[in-house]
GROMACS .gro file of C-alpha atoms in nm:
model
  391
    1MET     CA    1   7.247  16.725   3.498
    2ALA     CA    2   7.104  16.577   3.815
    3SER     CA    3   7.054  16.201   3.836
    4HIS     CA    4   6.694  16.072   3.859
    5ARG     CA    5   6.791  15.742   4.036
    6LYS     CA    6   6.633  15.675   4.374
    7SER     CA    7   6.895  15.635   4.640
    8ARG     CA    8   6.905  15.312   4.851
    9THR     CA    9   6.889  15.304   5.226
   10PRO     CA   10   7.216  15.156   5.335
   11GLY     CA   11   7.177  14.820   5.515
   12PRO     CA   12   7.395  14.681   5.792
   13ARG     CA   13   7.740  14.559   5.715
   14VAL     CA   14   7.911  14.244   5.834
   15ALA     CA   15   8.286  14.250   5.803
   16GLY     CA   16   8.264  14.550   5.580
   17ILE     CA   17   8.006  14.391   5.346
   18ARG     CA   18   7.657  14.533   5.308
   19THR     CA   19   7.396  14.261   5.386
   20PRO     CA   20   7.032  14.249   5.284
   21VAL     CA   21   6.752  14.276   5.543
   22LEU     CA   22   6.663  13.904   5.528
   23ALA     CA   23   7.022  13.806   5.602
   24THR     CA   24   7.018  14.042   5.900
   25ALA     CA   25   6.709  13.873   6.039
   26ALA     CA   26   6.873  13.534   6.000
   27LEU     CA   27   7.182  13.647   6.184
   28THR     CA   28   6.968  13.785   6.464
   29SER     CA   29   6.791  13.448   6.499
   30VAL     CA   30   7.123  13.266   6.517
   31ALA     CA   31   7.244  13.502   6.787
   32LEU     CA   32   6.927  13.450   6.991
   33LEU     CA   33   6.957  13.071   6.960
   34SER     CA   34   7.317  13.091   7.070
   35GLN     CA   35   7.225  13.297   7.375
   36THR     CA   36   6.950  13.050   7.462
   37ALA     CA   37   7.192  12.758   7.440
   38ASN     CA   38   7.443  12.928   7.667
   39ALA     CA   39   7.186  13.049   7.918
   40ALA     CA   40   7.154  12.900   8.267
   41PRO     CA   41   6.923  12.597   8.288
   42THR     CA   42   6.559  12.672   8.353
   43ASP     CA   43   6.358  12.538   8.645
   44ASP     CA   44   6.245  12.252   8.423
   45ASP     CA   45   6.609  12.145   8.384
   46ARG     CA   46   6.681  12.139   8.759
   47PRO     CA   47   6.660  11.805   8.941
   48SER     CA   48   6.366  11.752   9.174
   49LEU     CA   49   6.413  11.755   9.550
   50GLU     CA   50   6.361  11.380   9.555
   51GLU     CA   51   6.641  11.341   9.300
   52VAL     CA   52   6.868  11.569   9.503
   53GLU     CA   53   6.791  11.377   9.822
   54LYS     CA   54   6.869  11.046   9.653
   55LYS     CA   55   7.188  11.180   9.500
   56VAL     CA   56   7.310  11.324   9.830
   57GLY     CA   57   7.219  11.001  10.011
   58ASP     CA   58   7.407  10.797   9.751
   59LEU     CA   59   7.713  11.023   9.786
   60TYR     CA   60   7.713  10.985  10.164
   61ARG     CA   61   7.686  10.607  10.134
   62GLN     CA   62   7.968  10.605   9.879
   63ALA     CA   63   8.171  10.816  10.121
   64GLU     CA   64   8.101  10.563  10.398
   65SER     CA   65   8.205  10.281  10.167
   66ALA     CA   66   8.528  10.462  10.091
   67THR     CA   67   8.571  10.528  10.464
   68GLU     CA   68   8.557  10.157  10.542
   69LYS     CA   69   8.813  10.093  10.267
   70TYR     CA   70   9.025  10.368  10.422
   71ASN     CA   71   8.990  10.205  10.764
   72ALA     CA   72   9.094   9.867  10.622
   73ALA     CA   73   9.392  10.018  10.438
   74LYS     CA   74   9.494  10.213  10.749
   75GLU     CA   75   9.481   9.901  10.965
   76LYS     CA   76   9.673   9.700  10.707
   77THR     CA   77   9.931   9.976  10.673
   78ALA     CA   78   9.983   9.991  11.049
   79LYS     CA   79  10.038   9.613  11.070
   80GLN     CA   80  10.278   9.615  10.776
   81ARG     CA   81  10.471   9.911  10.916
   82LYS     CA   82  10.511   9.720  11.243
   83GLN     CA   83  10.624   9.412  11.050
   84VAL     CA   84  10.875   9.617  10.850
   85ASP     CA   85  11.013   9.774  11.169
   86THR     CA   86  11.052   9.428  11.326
   87LEU     CA   87  11.231   9.295  11.018
   88LEU     CA   88  11.461   9.594  10.997
   89ASP     CA   89  11.550   9.555  11.366
   90ASP     CA   90  11.625   9.187  11.304
   91VAL     CA   91  11.837   9.273  11.000
   92ALA     CA   92  12.036   9.523  11.209
   93LYS     CA   93  12.099   9.264  11.483
   94ARG     CA   94  12.197   8.995  11.234
   95THR     CA   95  12.426   9.236  11.051
   96GLN     CA   96  12.600   9.306  11.382
   97LYS     CA   97  12.643   8.932  11.441
   98LEU     CA   98  12.771   8.890  11.085
   99ASN     CA   99  13.029   9.162  11.142
  100GLU     CA  100  13.138   8.994  11.464
  101ALA     CA  101  13.173   8.660  11.284
  102ARG     CA  102  13.374   8.831  11.011
  103GLU     CA  103  13.601   8.992  11.270
  104GLU     CA  104  13.658   8.652  11.436
  105LEU     CA  105  13.762   8.502  11.104
  106GLY     CA  106  13.995   8.796  11.053
  107SER     CA  107  14.154   8.740  11.393
  108PHE     CA  108  14.222   8.379  11.301
  109ALA     CA  109  14.381   8.484  10.974
  110ALA     CA  110  14.598   8.741  11.155
  111ALA     CA  111  14.702   8.485  11.419
  112GLN     CA  112  14.797   8.234  11.150
  113TYR     CA  113  14.998   8.499  10.974
  114ARG     CA  114  15.185   8.595  11.293
  115THR     CA  115  15.254   8.238  11.405
  116GLY     CA  116  15.295   8.086  11.059
  117ALA     CA  117  15.024   7.841  11.157
  118GLY     CA  118  14.914   7.747  10.811
  119ILE     CA  119  14.881   7.391  10.686
  120PRO     CA  120  15.107   7.175  10.904
  121ASP     CA  121  15.399   7.016  10.722
  122THR     CA  122  15.738   6.865  10.807
  123ALA     CA  123  15.919   7.197  10.770
  124THR     CA  124  15.697   7.352  11.036
  125PHE     CA  125  15.796   7.090  11.288
  126LEU     CA  126  16.165   7.113  11.192
  127LEU     CA  127  16.159   7.478  11.301
  128ALA     CA  128  16.079   7.376  11.657
  129ASP     CA  129  16.375   7.376  11.894
  130THR     CA  130  16.256   7.110  12.136
  131PRO     CA  131  16.005   6.826  12.143
  132GLN     CA  132  15.791   7.038  12.380
  133ASP     CA  133  15.779   7.317  12.119
  134ILE     CA  134  15.663   7.067  11.858
  135PHE     CA  135  15.390   6.942  12.091
  136ASP     CA  136  15.270   7.292  12.188
  137GLN     CA  137  15.257   7.410  11.826
  138SER     CA  138  15.067   7.101  11.716
  139GLN     CA  139  14.809   7.145  11.994
  140LEU     CA  140  14.764   7.513  11.905
  141MET     CA  141  14.711   7.433  11.539
  142ASP     CA  142  14.459   7.160  11.624
  143ARG     CA  143  14.263   7.398  11.846
  144MET     CA  144  14.271   7.677  11.587
  145THR     CA  145  14.151   7.448  11.314
  146GLY     CA  146  13.849   7.337  11.520
  147ARG     CA  147  13.758   7.689  11.634
  148GLN     CA  148  13.812   7.824  11.287
  149LYS     CA  149  13.566   7.570  11.146
  150VAL     CA  150  13.304   7.679  11.400
  151ALA     CA  151  13.369   8.042  11.312
  152VAL     CA  152  13.332   7.974  10.941
  153ASP     CA  153  13.007   7.782  10.994
  154ASP     CA  154  12.872   8.064  11.211
  155TYR     CA  155  12.969   8.324  10.951
  156VAL     CA  156  12.798   8.134  10.669
  157THR     CA  157  12.484   8.087  10.880
  158GLN     CA  158  12.471   8.454  10.981
  159GLN     CA  159  12.526   8.565  10.621
  160SER     CA  160  12.245   8.341  10.490
  161GLU     CA  161  11.996   8.451  10.757
  162THR     CA  162  12.086   8.818  10.712
  163MET     CA  163  12.030   8.800  10.335
  164LYS     CA  164  11.699   8.619  10.392
  165ARG     CA  165  11.577   8.884  10.637
  166ARG     CA  166  11.688   9.164  10.406
  167GLN     CA  167  11.482   9.011  10.125
  168GLU     CA  168  11.178   8.981  10.353
  169ALA     CA  169  11.221   9.342  10.462
  170THR     CA  170  11.242   9.456  10.100
  171GLU     CA  171  10.924   9.268  10.008
  172SER     CA  172  10.743   9.405  10.315
  173LEU     CA  173  10.848   9.757  10.226
  174GLU     CA  174  10.706   9.712   9.875
  175THR     CA  175  10.376   9.585  10.021
  176LEU     CA  176  10.371   9.874  10.267
  177THR     CA  177  10.417  10.121   9.982
  178GLU     CA  178  10.126   9.962   9.795
  179SER     CA  179   9.902   9.982  10.103
  180GLN     CA  180   9.996  10.345  10.154
  181GLY     CA  181   9.884  10.407   9.795
  182ASP     CA  182   9.549  10.238   9.868
  183LEU     CA  183   9.516  10.451  10.181
  184LYS     CA  184   9.579  10.769   9.984
  185THR     CA  185   9.328  10.669   9.714
  186ALA     CA  186   9.056  10.586   9.968
  187LYS     CA  187   9.112  10.916  10.148
  188ALA     CA  188   9.083  11.111   9.823
  189THR     CA  189   8.762  10.924   9.734
  190VAL     CA  190   8.601  11.007  10.069
  191GLN     CA  191   8.690  11.374  10.034
  192LYS     CA  192   8.559  11.384   9.675
  193LYS     CA  193   8.222  11.227   9.763
  194LEU     CA  194   8.172  11.454  10.062
  195GLY     CA  195   8.265  11.757   9.854
  196ASP     CA  196   8.015  11.662   9.585
  197ALA     CA  197   7.740  11.620   9.846
  198ARG     CA  198   7.813  11.960  10.003
  199GLU     CA  199   7.814  12.122   9.660
  200LEU     CA  200   7.471  11.977   9.578
  201MET     CA  201   7.325  12.097   9.907
  202ALA     CA  202   7.477  12.443   9.865
  203LYS     CA  203   7.283  12.493   9.542
  204LEU     CA  204   6.946  12.454   9.715
  205THR     CA  205   6.746  12.759   9.808
  206ALA     CA  206   6.622  12.813  10.164
  207GLU     CA  207   6.274  12.707  10.056
  208GLU     CA  208   6.406  12.389   9.894
  209LYS     CA  209   6.606  12.303  10.205
  210ALA     CA  210   6.293  12.347  10.415
  211ARG     CA  211   6.098  12.118  10.183
  212LEU     CA  212   6.380  11.866  10.193
  213ALA     CA  213   6.373  11.875  10.574
  214ALA     CA  214   5.999  11.806  10.562
  215ILE     CA  215   6.058  11.504  10.337
  216GLU     CA  216   6.321  11.377  10.581
  217LYS     CA  217   6.088  11.428  10.878
  218LYS     CA  218   5.814  11.226  10.708
  219LYS     CA  219   6.067  10.954  10.633
  220GLN     CA  220   6.177  10.940  10.997
  221GLN     CA  221   5.816  10.926  11.117
  222GLU     CA  222   5.763  10.619  10.903
  223ALA     CA  223   6.085  10.471  11.042
  224ALA     CA  224   5.964  10.533  11.398
  225ARG     CA  225   5.632  10.365  11.317
  226LYS     CA  226   5.809  10.055  11.188
  227ALA     CA  227   6.038  10.052  11.492
  228ALA     CA  228   5.734  10.055  11.720
  229GLU     CA  229   5.586   9.766  11.522
  230LEU     CA  230   5.910   9.569  11.559
  231ALA     CA  231   5.912   9.642  11.934
  232ARG     CA  232   5.554   9.513  11.962
  233GLN     CA  233   5.641   9.193  11.776
  234GLN     CA  234   5.948   9.137  11.991
  235ALA     CA  235   5.749   9.196  12.311
  236GLU     CA  236   5.488   8.941  12.203
  237ARG     CA  237   5.759   8.694  12.116
  238GLN     CA  238   5.930   8.748  12.453
  239LYS     CA  239   5.601   8.699  12.638
  240ALA     CA  240   5.535   8.376  12.450
  241GLN     CA  241   5.882   8.248  12.535
  242GLU     CA  242   5.835   8.331  12.903
  243GLU     CA  243   5.499   8.153  12.913
  244ALA     CA  244   5.649   7.849  12.744
  245ALA     CA  245   5.939   7.852  12.993
  246GLN     CA  246   5.696   7.869  13.286
  247GLN     CA  247   5.500   7.575  13.152
  248GLU     CA  248   5.819   7.377  13.101
  249SER     CA  249   5.936   7.471  13.450
  250GLY     CA  250   5.605   7.349  13.599
  251THR     CA  251   5.639   7.017  13.421
  252SER     CA  252   5.996   6.985  13.536
  253ASP     CA  253   5.906   7.066  13.899
  254SER     CA  254   5.650   6.786  13.907
  255SER     CA  255   5.913   6.529  13.806
  256GLU     CA  256   6.221   6.665  13.983
  257SER     CA  257   6.274   6.731  14.349
  258SER     CA  258   6.612   6.903  14.311
  259GLY     CA  259   6.458   7.238  14.219
  260SER     CA  260   6.600   7.524  14.015
  261ALA     CA  261   6.886   7.428  13.786
  262THR     CA  262   6.969   7.695  13.529
  263SER     CA  263   6.977   7.580  13.165
  264PRO     CA  264   7.290   7.649  12.955
  265SER     CA  265   7.093   7.874  12.718
  266THR     CA  266   6.964   8.086  13.007
  267SER     CA  267   7.317   8.122  13.142
  268THR     CA  268   7.447   8.223  12.798
  269ASP     CA  269   7.168   8.480  12.750
  270SER     CA  270   7.245   8.627  13.092
  271SER     CA  271   7.616   8.654  13.016
  272TYR     CA  272   7.548   8.822  12.684
  273ALA     CA  273   7.298   9.063  12.835
  274ALA     CA  274   7.554   9.174  13.096
  275LYS     CA  275   7.814   9.249  12.828
  276ALA     CA  276   7.557   9.413  12.601
  277GLU     CA  277   7.450   9.641  12.884
  278LYS     CA  278   7.807   9.770  12.918
  279ALA     CA  279   7.841   9.817  12.542
  280ILE     CA  280   7.515  10.010  12.521
  281ALA     CA  281   7.603  10.225  12.822
  282PHE     CA  282   7.927  10.325  12.649
  283ALA     CA  283   7.751  10.399  12.320
  284ARG     CA  284   7.486  10.605  12.496
  285ALA     CA  285   7.758  10.816  12.661
  286GLN     CA  286   7.890  10.908  12.314
  287ILE     CA  287   7.558  11.057  12.194
  288GLY     CA  288   7.613  11.408  12.063
  289LYS     CA  289   7.971  11.350  11.951
  290PRO     CA  290   8.038  11.420  11.582
  291TYR     CA  291   8.073  11.167  11.304
  292VAL     CA  292   8.424  11.195  11.162
  293TRP     CA  293   8.531  10.945  10.900
  294GLY     CA  294   8.818  10.725  11.013
  295ALA     CA  295   8.770  10.823  11.380
  296THR     CA  296   8.769  10.574  11.668
  297GLY     CA  297   8.715  10.812  11.961
  298PRO     CA  298   8.717  10.942  12.216
  299GLY     CA  299   8.605  11.278  12.075
  300SER     CA  300   8.450  11.157  11.749
  301TYR     CA  301   8.363  10.834  11.568
  302ASP     CA  302   8.267  10.681  11.240
  303CYS     CA  303   8.009  10.402  11.245
  304SER     CA  304   8.238  10.100  11.290
  305GLY     CA  305   8.468  10.298  11.518
  306LEU     CA  306   8.175  10.349  11.756
  307THR     CA  307   8.063   9.985  11.764
  308GLN     CA  308   8.422   9.867  11.808
  309ALA     CA  309   8.476  10.105  12.101
  310ALA     CA  310   8.140  10.016  12.260
  311TRP     CA  311   8.207   9.643  12.265
  312LYS     CA  312   8.567   9.700  12.375
  313ALA     CA  313   8.421   9.866  12.685
  314ALA     CA  314   8.238   9.536  12.745
  315GLY     CA  315   8.560   9.336  12.713
  316VAL     CA  316   8.496   9.212  12.359
  317THR     CA  317   8.741   9.286  12.077
  318LEU     CA  318   8.580   9.357  11.740
  319PRO     CA  319   8.763   9.406  11.409
  320ARG     CA  320   8.796   9.762  11.278
  321THR     CA  321   8.579   9.759  10.966
  322THR     CA  322   8.215   9.675  10.895
  323TYR     CA  323   8.333   9.414  10.644
  324ASP     CA  324   8.504   9.221  10.925
  325GLN     CA  325   8.262   9.300  11.208
  326VAL     CA  326   7.977   9.137  11.017
  327ASP     CA  327   8.163   8.805  11.046
  328ALA     CA  328   8.250   8.848  11.414
  329GLY     CA  329   7.946   8.679  11.562
  330THR     CA  330   7.623   8.489  11.502
  331THR     CA  331   7.367   8.616  11.252
  332VAL     CA  332   7.009   8.632  11.383
  333PRO     CA  333   6.676   8.743  11.226
  334VAL     CA  334   6.567   9.103  11.274
  335SER     CA  335   6.266   8.979  11.473
  336GLN     CA  336   6.504   8.818  11.725
  337ALA     CA  337   6.740   9.114  11.766
  338GLN     CA  338   6.852   9.173  12.124
  339PRO     CA  339   7.009   9.482  12.283
  340GLY     CA  340   7.378   9.486  12.201
  341ASP     CA  341   7.343   9.320  11.860
  342LEU     CA  342   7.507   9.489  11.562
  343VAL     CA  343   7.279   9.609  11.283
  344PHE     CA  344   7.445   9.619  10.941
  345PHE     CA  345   7.313   9.811  10.641
  346TYR     CA  346   7.324   9.802  10.262
  347ASP     CA  347   7.437   9.529  10.025
  348ASP     CA  348   7.799   9.641  10.049
  349ILE     CA  349   7.784   9.639  10.433
  350THR     CA  350   7.908   9.995  10.471
  351HIS     CA  351   7.718  10.103  10.784
  352VAL     CA  352   7.659   9.962  11.131
  353GLY     CA  353   7.480  10.056  11.453
  354ILE     CA  354   7.429   9.894  11.793
  355TYR     CA  355   7.075   9.776  11.873
  356ILE     CA  356   6.929   9.903  12.202
  357GLY     CA  357   6.582   9.745  12.186
  358ASN     CA  358   6.236   9.862  12.080
  359GLY     CA  359   6.343   9.885  11.715
  360MET     CA  360   6.603  10.153  11.799
  361MET     CA  361   6.979  10.172  11.772
  362ILE     CA  362   7.267  10.406  11.853
  363HIS     CA  363   7.491  10.488  11.559
  364ALA     CA  364   7.722  10.746  11.404
  365PRO     CA  365   7.510  10.825  11.096
  366LYS     CA  366   7.714  11.022  10.844
  367PRO     CA  367   7.939  11.327  10.795
  368GLY     CA  368   7.782  11.641  10.936
  369ALA     CA  369   7.571  11.442  11.184
  370TYR     CA  370   7.626  11.333  11.544
  371VAL     CA  371   7.605  11.005  11.733
  372ARG     CA  372   7.236  10.954  11.810
  373GLU     CA  373   6.951  10.713  11.879
  374GLU     CA  374   6.748  10.628  11.571
  375SER     CA  375   6.513  10.370  11.428
  376VAL     CA  376   6.682  10.073  11.262
  377TYR     CA  377   6.452  10.156  10.969
  378TYR     CA  378   6.599  10.506  10.933
  379ASP     CA  379   6.679  10.439  10.568
  380GLY     CA  380   6.401  10.196  10.492
  381GLU     CA  381   6.346   9.831  10.574
  382SER     CA  382   6.530   9.713  10.263
  383SER     CA  383   6.850   9.885  10.375
  384ILE     CA  384   6.901   9.639  10.665
  385HIS     CA  385   7.159   9.380  10.563
  386SER     CA  386   7.182   9.162  10.875
  387ILE     CA  387   7.183   9.144  11.255
  388VAL     CA  388   7.491   8.998  11.423
  389ARG     CA  389   7.535   8.897  11.789
  390PRO     CA  390   7.905   8.958  11.858
  391ALA     CA  391   7.958   8.778  12.191
   0.00000   0.00000   0.00000
């Protein structure tokens, strides 16, 4: 007899188990949620261009900071390597002298063994055949005893100094190893920051890069405006100083018949201006050369490498890093900046340029850029740390 039951439509199975329709819907929802969670971020999740610009700028500044630490570690390593080499050379020379002193002592011991010239006693003199033999042997022993004492003293001195120098060389080698570790760490940090910045920029579309360039252009226009304002203020200040000097000169002429003596301050300003002119001429000749971190020329520079080389051309020796250059002169207000002055940036003093007048400077900006003229306000007024007159 045929069955009168209504057959069921088979539902989907999960792991071999038939599941009801509602369970299927739930599983589908879970799958969709999972796909959404694993999907690429939407446009709303992407950082804005302003955020990207700030992040890239921060990375470049961090790279510059690491570069200055690298420069300091490199300079320190070079000095310590030279010190170690000097100590090792000294150890080698002293070791040679120590060996010579040891050989001299050995020759005395061998001579005493051959001649029997030990501690003089009655038996020694009884062995002599004649009074002259006794006299000669006594004189020889006296001379050997005196020379032997000198040799022993020299040996002890050479041994003490050699051990001292060896200890100094060991300590210097340990310090050198530590500095080499710092150098390696700073180098890795620079490379990491630059890599992160390049990665961020690579993710931008062509349209976003164009918009970012427009933002940068607007920023530079504002910097140029502020530079022009600074130039105007400086020109007014210079004019006022000249008028005051003329008035003072007129007063002086009425009371002095000797004429035109040059004041010490005028002479100093003139001397500085002559050196600054040479420094600026050198810096200007480097325009167009690439920024390369750790570079000091002649084909490429980092920021402090450029300022150091520029002032070296003027006969003035500056330290290698921004941290030391900022202390290598007299600090002056921005309003009183003169051509040749060093302009330092950021609270951690990680960037520097050379002022050329009219609110402008020459500097090696950052990786991927070239030595160029630019407003001292290129990164905003607040970014200026100080102005230093180095000579």
